[in-house]
PDB file of C-alpha atoms and ligand atoms in Angstrom:
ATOM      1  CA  UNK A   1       8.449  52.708  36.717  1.00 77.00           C
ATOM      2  CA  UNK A   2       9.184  49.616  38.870  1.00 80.00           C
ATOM      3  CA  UNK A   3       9.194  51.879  42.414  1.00 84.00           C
ATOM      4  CA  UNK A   4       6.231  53.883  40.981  1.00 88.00           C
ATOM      5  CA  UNK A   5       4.408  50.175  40.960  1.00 92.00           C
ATOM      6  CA  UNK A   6       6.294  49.157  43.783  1.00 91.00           C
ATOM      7  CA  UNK A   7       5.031  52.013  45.542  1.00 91.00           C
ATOM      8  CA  UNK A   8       1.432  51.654  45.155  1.00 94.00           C
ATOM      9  CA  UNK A   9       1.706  48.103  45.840  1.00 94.00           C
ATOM     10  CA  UNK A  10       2.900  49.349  49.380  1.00 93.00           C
ATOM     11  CA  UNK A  11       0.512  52.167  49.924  1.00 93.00           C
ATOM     12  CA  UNK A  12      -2.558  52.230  48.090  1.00 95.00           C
ATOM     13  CA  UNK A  13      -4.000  48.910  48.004  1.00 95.00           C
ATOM     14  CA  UNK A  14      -7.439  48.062  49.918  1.00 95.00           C
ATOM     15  CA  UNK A  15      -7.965  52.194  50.099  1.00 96.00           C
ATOM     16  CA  UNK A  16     -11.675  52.672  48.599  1.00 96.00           C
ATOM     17  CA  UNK A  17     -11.663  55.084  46.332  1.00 97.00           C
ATOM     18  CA  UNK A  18     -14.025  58.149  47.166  1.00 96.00           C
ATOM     19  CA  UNK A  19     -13.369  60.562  44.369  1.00 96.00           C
ATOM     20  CA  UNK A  20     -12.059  61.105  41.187  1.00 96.00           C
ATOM     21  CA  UNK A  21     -10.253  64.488  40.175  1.00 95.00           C
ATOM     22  CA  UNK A  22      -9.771  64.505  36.285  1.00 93.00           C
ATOM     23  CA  UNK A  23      -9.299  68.163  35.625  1.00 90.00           C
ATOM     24  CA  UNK A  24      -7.431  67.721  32.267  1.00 84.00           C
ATOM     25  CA  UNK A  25      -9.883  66.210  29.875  1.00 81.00           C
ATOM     26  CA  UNK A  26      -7.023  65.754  27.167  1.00 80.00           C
ATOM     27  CA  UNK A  27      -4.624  63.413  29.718  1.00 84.00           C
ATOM     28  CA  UNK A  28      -7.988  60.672  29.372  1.00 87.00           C
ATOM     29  CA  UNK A  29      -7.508  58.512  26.342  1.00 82.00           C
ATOM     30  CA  UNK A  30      -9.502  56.272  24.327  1.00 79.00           C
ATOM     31  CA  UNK A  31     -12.874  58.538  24.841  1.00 82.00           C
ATOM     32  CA  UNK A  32     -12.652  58.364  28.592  1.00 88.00           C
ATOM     33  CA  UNK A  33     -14.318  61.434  30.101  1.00 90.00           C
ATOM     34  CA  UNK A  34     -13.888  62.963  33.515  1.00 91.00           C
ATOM     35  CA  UNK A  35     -17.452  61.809  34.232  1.00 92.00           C
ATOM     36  CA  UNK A  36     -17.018  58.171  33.226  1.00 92.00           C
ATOM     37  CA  UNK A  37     -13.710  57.701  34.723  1.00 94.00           C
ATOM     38  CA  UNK A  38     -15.259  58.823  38.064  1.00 95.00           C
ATOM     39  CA  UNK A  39     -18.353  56.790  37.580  1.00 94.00           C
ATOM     40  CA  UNK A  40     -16.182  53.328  36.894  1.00 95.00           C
ATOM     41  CA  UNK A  41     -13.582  53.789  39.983  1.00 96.00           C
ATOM     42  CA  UNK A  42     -15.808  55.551  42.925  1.00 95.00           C
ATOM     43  CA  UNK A  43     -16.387  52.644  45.061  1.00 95.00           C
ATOM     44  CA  UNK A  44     -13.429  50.635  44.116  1.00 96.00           C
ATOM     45  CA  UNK A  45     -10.344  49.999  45.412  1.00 96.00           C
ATOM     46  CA  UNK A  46      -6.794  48.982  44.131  1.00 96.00           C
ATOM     47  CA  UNK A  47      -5.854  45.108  44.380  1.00 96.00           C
ATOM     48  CA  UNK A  48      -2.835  45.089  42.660  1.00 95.00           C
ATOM     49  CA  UNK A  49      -0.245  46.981  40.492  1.00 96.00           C
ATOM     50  CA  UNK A  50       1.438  46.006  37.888  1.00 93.00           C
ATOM     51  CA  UNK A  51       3.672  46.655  35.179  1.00 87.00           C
ATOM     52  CA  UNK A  52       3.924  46.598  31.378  1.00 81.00           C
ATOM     53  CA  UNK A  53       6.793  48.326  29.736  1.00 72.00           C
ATOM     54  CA  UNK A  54       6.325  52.066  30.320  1.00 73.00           C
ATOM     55  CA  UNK A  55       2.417  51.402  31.534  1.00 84.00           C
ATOM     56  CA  UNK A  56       1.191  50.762  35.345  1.00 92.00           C
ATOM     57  CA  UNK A  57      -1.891  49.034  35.251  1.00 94.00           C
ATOM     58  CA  UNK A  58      -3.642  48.771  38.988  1.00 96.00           C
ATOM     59  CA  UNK A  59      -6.336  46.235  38.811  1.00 96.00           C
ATOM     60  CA  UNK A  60      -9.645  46.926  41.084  1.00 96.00           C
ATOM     61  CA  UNK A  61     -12.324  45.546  42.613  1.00 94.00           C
ATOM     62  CA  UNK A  62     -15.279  46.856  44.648  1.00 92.00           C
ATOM     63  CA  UNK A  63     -14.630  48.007  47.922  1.00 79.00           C
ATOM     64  CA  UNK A  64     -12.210  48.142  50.609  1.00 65.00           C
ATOM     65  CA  UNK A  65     -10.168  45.221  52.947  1.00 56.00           C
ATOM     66  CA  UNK A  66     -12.844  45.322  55.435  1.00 50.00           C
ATOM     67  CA  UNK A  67     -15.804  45.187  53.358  1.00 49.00           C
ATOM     68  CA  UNK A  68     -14.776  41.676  52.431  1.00 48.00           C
ATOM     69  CA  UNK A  69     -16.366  38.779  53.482  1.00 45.00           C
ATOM     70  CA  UNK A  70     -13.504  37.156  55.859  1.00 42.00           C
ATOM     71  CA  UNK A  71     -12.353  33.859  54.709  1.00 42.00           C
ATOM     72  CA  UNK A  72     -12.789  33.735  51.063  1.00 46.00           C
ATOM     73  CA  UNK A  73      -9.336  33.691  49.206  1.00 50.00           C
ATOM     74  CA  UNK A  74      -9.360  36.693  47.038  1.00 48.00           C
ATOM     75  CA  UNK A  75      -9.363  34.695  43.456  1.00 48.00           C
ATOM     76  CA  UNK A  76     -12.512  33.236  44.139  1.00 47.00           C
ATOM     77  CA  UNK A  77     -14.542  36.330  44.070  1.00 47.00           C
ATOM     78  CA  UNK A  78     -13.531  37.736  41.499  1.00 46.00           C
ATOM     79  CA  UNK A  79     -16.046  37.536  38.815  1.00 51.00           C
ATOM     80  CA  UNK A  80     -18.979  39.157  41.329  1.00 55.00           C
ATOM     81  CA  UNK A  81     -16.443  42.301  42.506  1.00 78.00           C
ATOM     82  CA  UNK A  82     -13.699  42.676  40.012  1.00 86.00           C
ATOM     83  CA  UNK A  83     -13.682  46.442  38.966  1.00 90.00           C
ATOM     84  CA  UNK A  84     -11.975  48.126  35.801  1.00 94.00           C
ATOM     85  CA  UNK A  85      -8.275  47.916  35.425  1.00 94.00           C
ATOM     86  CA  UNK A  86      -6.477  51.416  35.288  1.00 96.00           C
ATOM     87  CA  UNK A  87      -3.707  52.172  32.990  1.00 94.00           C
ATOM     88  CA  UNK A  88      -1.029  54.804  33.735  1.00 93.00           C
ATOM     89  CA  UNK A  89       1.409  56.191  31.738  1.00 87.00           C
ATOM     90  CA  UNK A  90       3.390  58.041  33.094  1.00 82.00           C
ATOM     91  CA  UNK A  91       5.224  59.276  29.822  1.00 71.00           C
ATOM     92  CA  UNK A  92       8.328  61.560  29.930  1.00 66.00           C
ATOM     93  CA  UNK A  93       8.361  63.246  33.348  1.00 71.00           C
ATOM     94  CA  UNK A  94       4.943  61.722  35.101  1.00 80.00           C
ATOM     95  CA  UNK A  95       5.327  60.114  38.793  1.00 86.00           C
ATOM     96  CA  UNK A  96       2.966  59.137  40.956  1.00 90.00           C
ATOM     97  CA  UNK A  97       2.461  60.365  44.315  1.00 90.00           C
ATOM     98  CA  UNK A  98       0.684  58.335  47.660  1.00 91.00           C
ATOM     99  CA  UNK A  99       0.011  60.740  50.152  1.00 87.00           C
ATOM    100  CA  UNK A 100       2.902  62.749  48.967  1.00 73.00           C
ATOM    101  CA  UNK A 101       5.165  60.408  48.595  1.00 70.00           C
ATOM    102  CA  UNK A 102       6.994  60.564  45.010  1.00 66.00           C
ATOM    103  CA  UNK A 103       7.835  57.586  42.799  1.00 60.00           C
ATOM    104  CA  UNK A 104       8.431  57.831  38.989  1.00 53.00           C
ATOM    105  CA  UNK A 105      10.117  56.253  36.406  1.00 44.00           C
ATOM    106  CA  UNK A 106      14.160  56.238  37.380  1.00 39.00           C
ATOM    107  CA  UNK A 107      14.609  56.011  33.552  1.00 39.00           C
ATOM    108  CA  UNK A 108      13.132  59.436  33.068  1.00 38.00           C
ATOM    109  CA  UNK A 109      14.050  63.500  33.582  1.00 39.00           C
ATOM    110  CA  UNK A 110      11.569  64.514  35.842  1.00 42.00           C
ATOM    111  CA  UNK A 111      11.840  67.871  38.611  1.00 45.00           C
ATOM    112  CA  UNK A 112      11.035  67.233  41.812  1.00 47.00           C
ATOM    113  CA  UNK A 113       9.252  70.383  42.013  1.00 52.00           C
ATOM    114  CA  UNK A 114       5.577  70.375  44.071  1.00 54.00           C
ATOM    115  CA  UNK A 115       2.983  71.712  42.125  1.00 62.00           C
ATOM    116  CA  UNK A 116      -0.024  71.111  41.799  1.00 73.00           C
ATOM    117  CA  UNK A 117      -1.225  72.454  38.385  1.00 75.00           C
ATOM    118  CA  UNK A 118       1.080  69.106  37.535  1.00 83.00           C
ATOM    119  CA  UNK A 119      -1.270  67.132  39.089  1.00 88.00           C
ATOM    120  CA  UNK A 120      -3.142  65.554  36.172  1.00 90.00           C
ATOM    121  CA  UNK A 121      -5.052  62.888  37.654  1.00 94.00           C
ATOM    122  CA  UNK A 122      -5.968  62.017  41.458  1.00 95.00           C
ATOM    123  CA  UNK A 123      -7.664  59.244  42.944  1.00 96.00           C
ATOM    124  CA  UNK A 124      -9.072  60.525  46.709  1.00 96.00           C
ATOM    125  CA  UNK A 125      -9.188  57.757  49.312  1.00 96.00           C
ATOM    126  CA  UNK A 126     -12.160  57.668  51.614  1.00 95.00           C
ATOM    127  CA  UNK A 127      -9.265  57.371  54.655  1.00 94.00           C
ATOM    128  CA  UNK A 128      -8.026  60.839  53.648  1.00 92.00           C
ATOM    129  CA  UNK A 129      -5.073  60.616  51.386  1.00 91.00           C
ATOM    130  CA  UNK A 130      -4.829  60.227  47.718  1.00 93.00           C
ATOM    131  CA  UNK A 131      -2.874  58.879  44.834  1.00 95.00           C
ATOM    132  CA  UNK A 132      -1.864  61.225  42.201  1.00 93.00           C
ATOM    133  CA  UNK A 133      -0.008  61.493  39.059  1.00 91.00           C
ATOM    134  CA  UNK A 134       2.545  64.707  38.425  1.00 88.00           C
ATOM    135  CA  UNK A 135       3.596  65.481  35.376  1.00 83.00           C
ATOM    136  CA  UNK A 136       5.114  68.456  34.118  1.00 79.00           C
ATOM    137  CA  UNK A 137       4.902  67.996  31.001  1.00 74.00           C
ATOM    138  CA  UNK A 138       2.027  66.386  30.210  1.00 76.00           C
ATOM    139  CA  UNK A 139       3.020  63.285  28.188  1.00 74.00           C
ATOM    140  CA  UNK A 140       1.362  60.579  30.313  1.00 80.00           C
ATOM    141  CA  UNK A 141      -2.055  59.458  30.224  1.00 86.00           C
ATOM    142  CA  UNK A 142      -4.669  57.411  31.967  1.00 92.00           C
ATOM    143  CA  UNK A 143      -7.304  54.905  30.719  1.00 90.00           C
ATOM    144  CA  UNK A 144      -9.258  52.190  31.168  1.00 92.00           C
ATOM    145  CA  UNK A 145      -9.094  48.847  30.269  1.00 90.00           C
ATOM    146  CA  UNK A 146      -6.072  49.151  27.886  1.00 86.00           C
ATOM    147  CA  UNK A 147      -5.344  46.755  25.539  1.00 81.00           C
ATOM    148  CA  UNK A 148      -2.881  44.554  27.458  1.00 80.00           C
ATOM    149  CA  UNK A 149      -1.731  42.708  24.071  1.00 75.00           C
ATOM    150  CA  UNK A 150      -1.194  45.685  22.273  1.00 73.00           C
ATOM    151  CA  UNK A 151       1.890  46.076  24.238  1.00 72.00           C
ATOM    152  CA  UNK A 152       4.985  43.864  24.043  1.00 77.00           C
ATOM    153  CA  UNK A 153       7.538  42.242  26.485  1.00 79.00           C
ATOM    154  CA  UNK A 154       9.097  44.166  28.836  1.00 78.00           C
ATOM    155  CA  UNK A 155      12.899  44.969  27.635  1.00 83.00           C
ATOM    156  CA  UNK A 156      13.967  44.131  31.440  1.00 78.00           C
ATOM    157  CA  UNK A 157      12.029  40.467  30.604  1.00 80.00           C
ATOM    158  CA  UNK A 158      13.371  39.869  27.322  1.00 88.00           C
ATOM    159  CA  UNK A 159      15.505  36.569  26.822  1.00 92.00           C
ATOM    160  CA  UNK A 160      18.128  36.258  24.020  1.00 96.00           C
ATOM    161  CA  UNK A 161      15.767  33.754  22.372  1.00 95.00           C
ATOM    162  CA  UNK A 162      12.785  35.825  22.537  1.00 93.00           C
ATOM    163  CA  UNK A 163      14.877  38.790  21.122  1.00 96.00           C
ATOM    164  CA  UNK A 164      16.373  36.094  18.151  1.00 96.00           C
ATOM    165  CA  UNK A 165      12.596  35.236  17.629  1.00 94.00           C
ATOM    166  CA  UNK A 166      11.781  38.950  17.000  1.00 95.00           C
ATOM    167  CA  UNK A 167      15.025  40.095  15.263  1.00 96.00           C
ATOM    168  CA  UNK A 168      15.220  37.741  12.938  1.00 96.00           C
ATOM    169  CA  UNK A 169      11.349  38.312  11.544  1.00 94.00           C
ATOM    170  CA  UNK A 170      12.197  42.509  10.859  1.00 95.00           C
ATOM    171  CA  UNK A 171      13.018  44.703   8.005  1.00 95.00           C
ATOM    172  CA  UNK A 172      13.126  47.305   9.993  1.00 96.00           C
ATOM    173  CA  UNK A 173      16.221  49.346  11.281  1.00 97.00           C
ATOM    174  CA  UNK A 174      17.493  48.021  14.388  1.00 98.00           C
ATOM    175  CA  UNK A 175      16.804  50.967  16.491  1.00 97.00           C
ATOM    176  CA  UNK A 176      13.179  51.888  15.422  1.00 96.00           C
ATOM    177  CA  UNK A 177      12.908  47.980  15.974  1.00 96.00           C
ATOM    178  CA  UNK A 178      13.886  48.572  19.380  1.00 95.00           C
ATOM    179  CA  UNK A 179      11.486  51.753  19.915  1.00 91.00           C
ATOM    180  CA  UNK A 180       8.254  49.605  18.524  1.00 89.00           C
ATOM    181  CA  UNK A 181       6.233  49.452  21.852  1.00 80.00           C
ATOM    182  CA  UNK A 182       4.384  46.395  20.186  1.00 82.00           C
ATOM    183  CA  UNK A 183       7.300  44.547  20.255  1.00 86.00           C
ATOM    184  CA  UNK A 184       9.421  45.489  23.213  1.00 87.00           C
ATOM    185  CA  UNK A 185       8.037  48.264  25.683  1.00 78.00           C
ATOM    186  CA  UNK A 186      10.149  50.084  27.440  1.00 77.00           C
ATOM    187  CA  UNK A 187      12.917  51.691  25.450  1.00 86.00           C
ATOM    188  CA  UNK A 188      12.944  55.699  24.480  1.00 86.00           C
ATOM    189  CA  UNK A 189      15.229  56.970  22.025  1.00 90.00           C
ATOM    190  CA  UNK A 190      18.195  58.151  24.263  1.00 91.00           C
ATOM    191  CA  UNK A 191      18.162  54.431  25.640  1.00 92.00           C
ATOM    192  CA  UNK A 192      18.382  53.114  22.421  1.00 95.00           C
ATOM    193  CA  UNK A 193      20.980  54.982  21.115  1.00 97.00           C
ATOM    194  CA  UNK A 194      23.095  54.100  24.214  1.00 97.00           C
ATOM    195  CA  UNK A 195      22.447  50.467  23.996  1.00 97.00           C
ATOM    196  CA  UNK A 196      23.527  50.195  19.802  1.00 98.00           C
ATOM    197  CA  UNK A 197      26.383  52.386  21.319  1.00 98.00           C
ATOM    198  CA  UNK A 198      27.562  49.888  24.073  1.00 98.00           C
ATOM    199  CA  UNK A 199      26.515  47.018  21.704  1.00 98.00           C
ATOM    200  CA  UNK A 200      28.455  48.222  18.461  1.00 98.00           C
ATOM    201  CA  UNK A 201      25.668  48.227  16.575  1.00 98.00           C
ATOM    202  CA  UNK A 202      24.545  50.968  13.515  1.00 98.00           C
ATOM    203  CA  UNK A 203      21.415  52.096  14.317  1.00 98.00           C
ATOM    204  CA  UNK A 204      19.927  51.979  10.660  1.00 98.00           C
ATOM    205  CA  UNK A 205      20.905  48.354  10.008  1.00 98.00           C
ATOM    206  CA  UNK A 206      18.337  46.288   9.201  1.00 98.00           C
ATOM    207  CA  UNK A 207      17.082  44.263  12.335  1.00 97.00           C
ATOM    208  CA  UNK A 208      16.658  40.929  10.253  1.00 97.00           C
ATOM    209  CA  UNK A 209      20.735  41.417   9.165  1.00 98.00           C
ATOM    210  CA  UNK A 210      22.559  41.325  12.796  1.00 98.00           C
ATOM    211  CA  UNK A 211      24.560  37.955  13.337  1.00 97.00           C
ATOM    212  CA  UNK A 212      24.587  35.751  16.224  1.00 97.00           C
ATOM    213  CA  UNK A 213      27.659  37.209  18.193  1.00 97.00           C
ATOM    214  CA  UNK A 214      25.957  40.787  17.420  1.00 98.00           C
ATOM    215  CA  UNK A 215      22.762  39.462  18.698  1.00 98.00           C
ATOM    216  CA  UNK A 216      23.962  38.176  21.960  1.00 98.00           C
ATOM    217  CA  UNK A 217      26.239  41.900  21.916  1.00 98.00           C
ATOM    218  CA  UNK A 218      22.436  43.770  21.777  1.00 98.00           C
ATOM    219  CA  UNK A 219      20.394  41.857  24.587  1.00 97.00           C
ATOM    220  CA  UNK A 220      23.615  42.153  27.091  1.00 97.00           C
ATOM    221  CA  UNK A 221      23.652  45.478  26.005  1.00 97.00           C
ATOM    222  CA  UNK A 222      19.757  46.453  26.467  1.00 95.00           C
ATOM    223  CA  UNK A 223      20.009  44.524  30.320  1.00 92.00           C
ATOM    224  CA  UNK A 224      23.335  46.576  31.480  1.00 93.00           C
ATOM    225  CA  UNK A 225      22.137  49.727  30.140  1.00 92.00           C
ATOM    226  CA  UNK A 226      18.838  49.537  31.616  1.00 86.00           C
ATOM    227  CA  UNK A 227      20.742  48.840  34.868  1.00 84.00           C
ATOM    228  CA  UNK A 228      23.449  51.243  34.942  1.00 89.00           C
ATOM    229  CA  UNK A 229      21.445  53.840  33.828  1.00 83.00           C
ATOM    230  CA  UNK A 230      18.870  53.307  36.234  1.00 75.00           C
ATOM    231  CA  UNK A 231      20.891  52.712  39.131  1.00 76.00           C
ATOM    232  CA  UNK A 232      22.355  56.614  37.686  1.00 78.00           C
ATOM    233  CA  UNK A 233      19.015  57.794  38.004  1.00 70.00           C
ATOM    234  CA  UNK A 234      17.522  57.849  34.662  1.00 74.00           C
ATOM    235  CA  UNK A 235      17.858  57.638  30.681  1.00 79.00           C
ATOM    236  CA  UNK A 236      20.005  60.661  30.275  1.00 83.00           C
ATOM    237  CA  UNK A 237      22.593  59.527  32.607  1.00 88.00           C
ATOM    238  CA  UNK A 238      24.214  57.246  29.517  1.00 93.00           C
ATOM    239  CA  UNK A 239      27.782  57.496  28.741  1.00 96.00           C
ATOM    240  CA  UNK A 240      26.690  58.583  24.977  1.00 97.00           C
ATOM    241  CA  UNK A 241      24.669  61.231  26.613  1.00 94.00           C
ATOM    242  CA  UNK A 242      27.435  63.990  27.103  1.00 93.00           C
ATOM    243  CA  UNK A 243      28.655  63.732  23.047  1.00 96.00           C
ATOM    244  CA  UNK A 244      25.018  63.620  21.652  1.00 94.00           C
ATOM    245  CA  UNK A 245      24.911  67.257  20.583  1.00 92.00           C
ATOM    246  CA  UNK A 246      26.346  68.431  16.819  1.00 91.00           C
ATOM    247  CA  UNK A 247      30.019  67.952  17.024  1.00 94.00           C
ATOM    248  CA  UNK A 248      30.055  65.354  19.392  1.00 96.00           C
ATOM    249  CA  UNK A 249      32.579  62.634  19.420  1.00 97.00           C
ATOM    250  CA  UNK A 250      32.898  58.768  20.496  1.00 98.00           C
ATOM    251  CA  UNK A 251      33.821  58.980  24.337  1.00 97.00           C
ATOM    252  CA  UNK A 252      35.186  55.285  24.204  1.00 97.00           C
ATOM    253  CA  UNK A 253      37.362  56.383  20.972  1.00 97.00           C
ATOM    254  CA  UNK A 254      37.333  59.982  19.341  1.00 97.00           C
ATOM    255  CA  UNK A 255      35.705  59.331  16.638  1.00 98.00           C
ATOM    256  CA  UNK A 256      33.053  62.565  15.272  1.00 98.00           C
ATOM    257  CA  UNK A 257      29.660  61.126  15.872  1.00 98.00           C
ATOM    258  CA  UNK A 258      26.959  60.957  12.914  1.00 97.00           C
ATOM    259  CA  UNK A 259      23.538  62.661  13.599  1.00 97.00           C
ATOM    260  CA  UNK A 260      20.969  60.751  11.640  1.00 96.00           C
ATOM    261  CA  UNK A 261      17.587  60.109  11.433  1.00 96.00           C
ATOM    262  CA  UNK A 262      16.454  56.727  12.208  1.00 95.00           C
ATOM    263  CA  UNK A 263      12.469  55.292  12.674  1.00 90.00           C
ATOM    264  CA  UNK A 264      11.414  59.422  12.640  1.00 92.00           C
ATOM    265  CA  UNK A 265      14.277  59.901  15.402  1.00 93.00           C
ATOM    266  CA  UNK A 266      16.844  61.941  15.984  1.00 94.00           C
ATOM    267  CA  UNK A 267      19.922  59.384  16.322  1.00 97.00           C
ATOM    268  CA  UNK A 268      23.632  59.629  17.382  1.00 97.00           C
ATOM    269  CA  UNK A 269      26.193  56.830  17.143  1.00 98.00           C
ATOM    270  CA  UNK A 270      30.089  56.010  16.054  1.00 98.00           C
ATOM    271  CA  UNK A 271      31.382  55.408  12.733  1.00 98.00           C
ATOM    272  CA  UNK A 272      34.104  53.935  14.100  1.00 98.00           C
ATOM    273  CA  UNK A 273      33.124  51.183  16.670  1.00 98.00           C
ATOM    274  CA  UNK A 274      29.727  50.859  15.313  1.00 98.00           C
ATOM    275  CA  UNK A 275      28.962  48.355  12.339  1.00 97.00           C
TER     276      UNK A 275
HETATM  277 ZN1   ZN B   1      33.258  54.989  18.831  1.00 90.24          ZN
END
């Protein structure tokens, strides 16, 4: 997600946007139609991209670079020009593509495949090129205007004391407390099942019950498995990842792995090393 943002913040800002392709009606959310989604971002160009959780949201404004008027710092204006901001997700297997150049989410299974049926959602640039979003399988979506505080901290943002403020305030089983968007954004199921994993942590325990130690054990966790599995190239690289089918055991100690359902999830972990 971070080079899909990082990407567009390198290649598709100050590009006025001269068409709109929305052939899949059902990838708009939120009662955005291909009509209205064209009619809000025509004109406009990006200004910035950022990032919240598993959502890109590229803020706009109307025109491009060299319509501006020169000298005028670009927060000052912003009230007259400032267009819609567009949300992205990218979901399972989405990446975005500048001129056909790829970057998705390194925490995700996506083929690298070219095709174009994939293409869900393309902004055309008056220069020529064009920023589009690929996705296989059809689990992202785009809107407009999402509600930014509907969405929590990041997990890659997330201090120990902002995870003790949240922890200690839920019933709810650790994992499916993990998974709540609201709260944290960012972590899918095989993530979270790797990070209880590396933290020692049963999955159904009640979020509200873990101890101080075991608190400290889950953030470190949630940061190095974030890392290490992105740096692998994605959430199904996890050591956990190889014994999570039935029969499985505990690669760190033997043990046969329990399949449960946790938060409406299928969930794997170690009776053994897990508490
Ligand atoms: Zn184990």
């Amino acid at each position: 997600m971070e080079q899909a943002r990082a990407l567009v913040e390198a290649h598709a800002l100050d590009r006025e946007i001269s068409a709109v392709d929305a052939p899949d009606a059902w990838y708009l959310k939120r009662g955005l139609t291909p009509r209205g989604v064209q009619r809000a971002l025509e004109g406009m160009s990006i200004v910035r991209a950022r990032r919240k959780g598993k959502q890109l949201l590229l803020d706009t404004r109307a025109g491009a670079a060299n319509g501006r008027r020169p000298g005028i710092p670009a927060g000052s204006e912003r009230n007259r020009d400032l267009g819609p901001v567009l949300g992205l997700h990218l979901g399972m297997s989405g990446r975005v593509l500048i001129d056909g150049e790829a970057a998705g989410d390194p925490l995700v299974y996506a083929s690298n495949r070219e095709v174009n049926a994939w293409h869900r959602f393309t902004l055309r640039f008056a220069d020529g090129g064009a920023l589009a979003m690929r996705d296989p399988r059809r689990l992202g979506a785009v809107e407009l205007d999402p509600d930014e505080d509907r969405l929590g901290v990041d997990a890659l943002e997330l201090t120990l004391g902002h995870l003790r403020a949240l922890l200690v305030r839920s019933r709810a089983p650790v994992k499916a407390f993990l998974m709540d968007q609201s709260r944290i954004a960012g972590l899918g199921n095989l993530l979270c099942d790797e990070i209880l994993w590396r933290a020692g942590i049963v999955p159904a325990r009640a979020a509200m019950s873990l101890g101080a130690a075991e608190q400290v054990a889950l953030h470190r966790s949630i940061r190095t498995t974030l890392r290490t599995l992105g740096s692998r190239g994605g959430s199904h690289t996890g050591d956990l990842m190889v014994a999570r089918v039935p029969g499985g055991h505990c690669p760190r100690d033997g043990a046969p792995l329990v399949r449960s359902t946790v938060g409406g999830r299928t969930t794997y972990w170690c009776p053994v090393h897990q508490t």
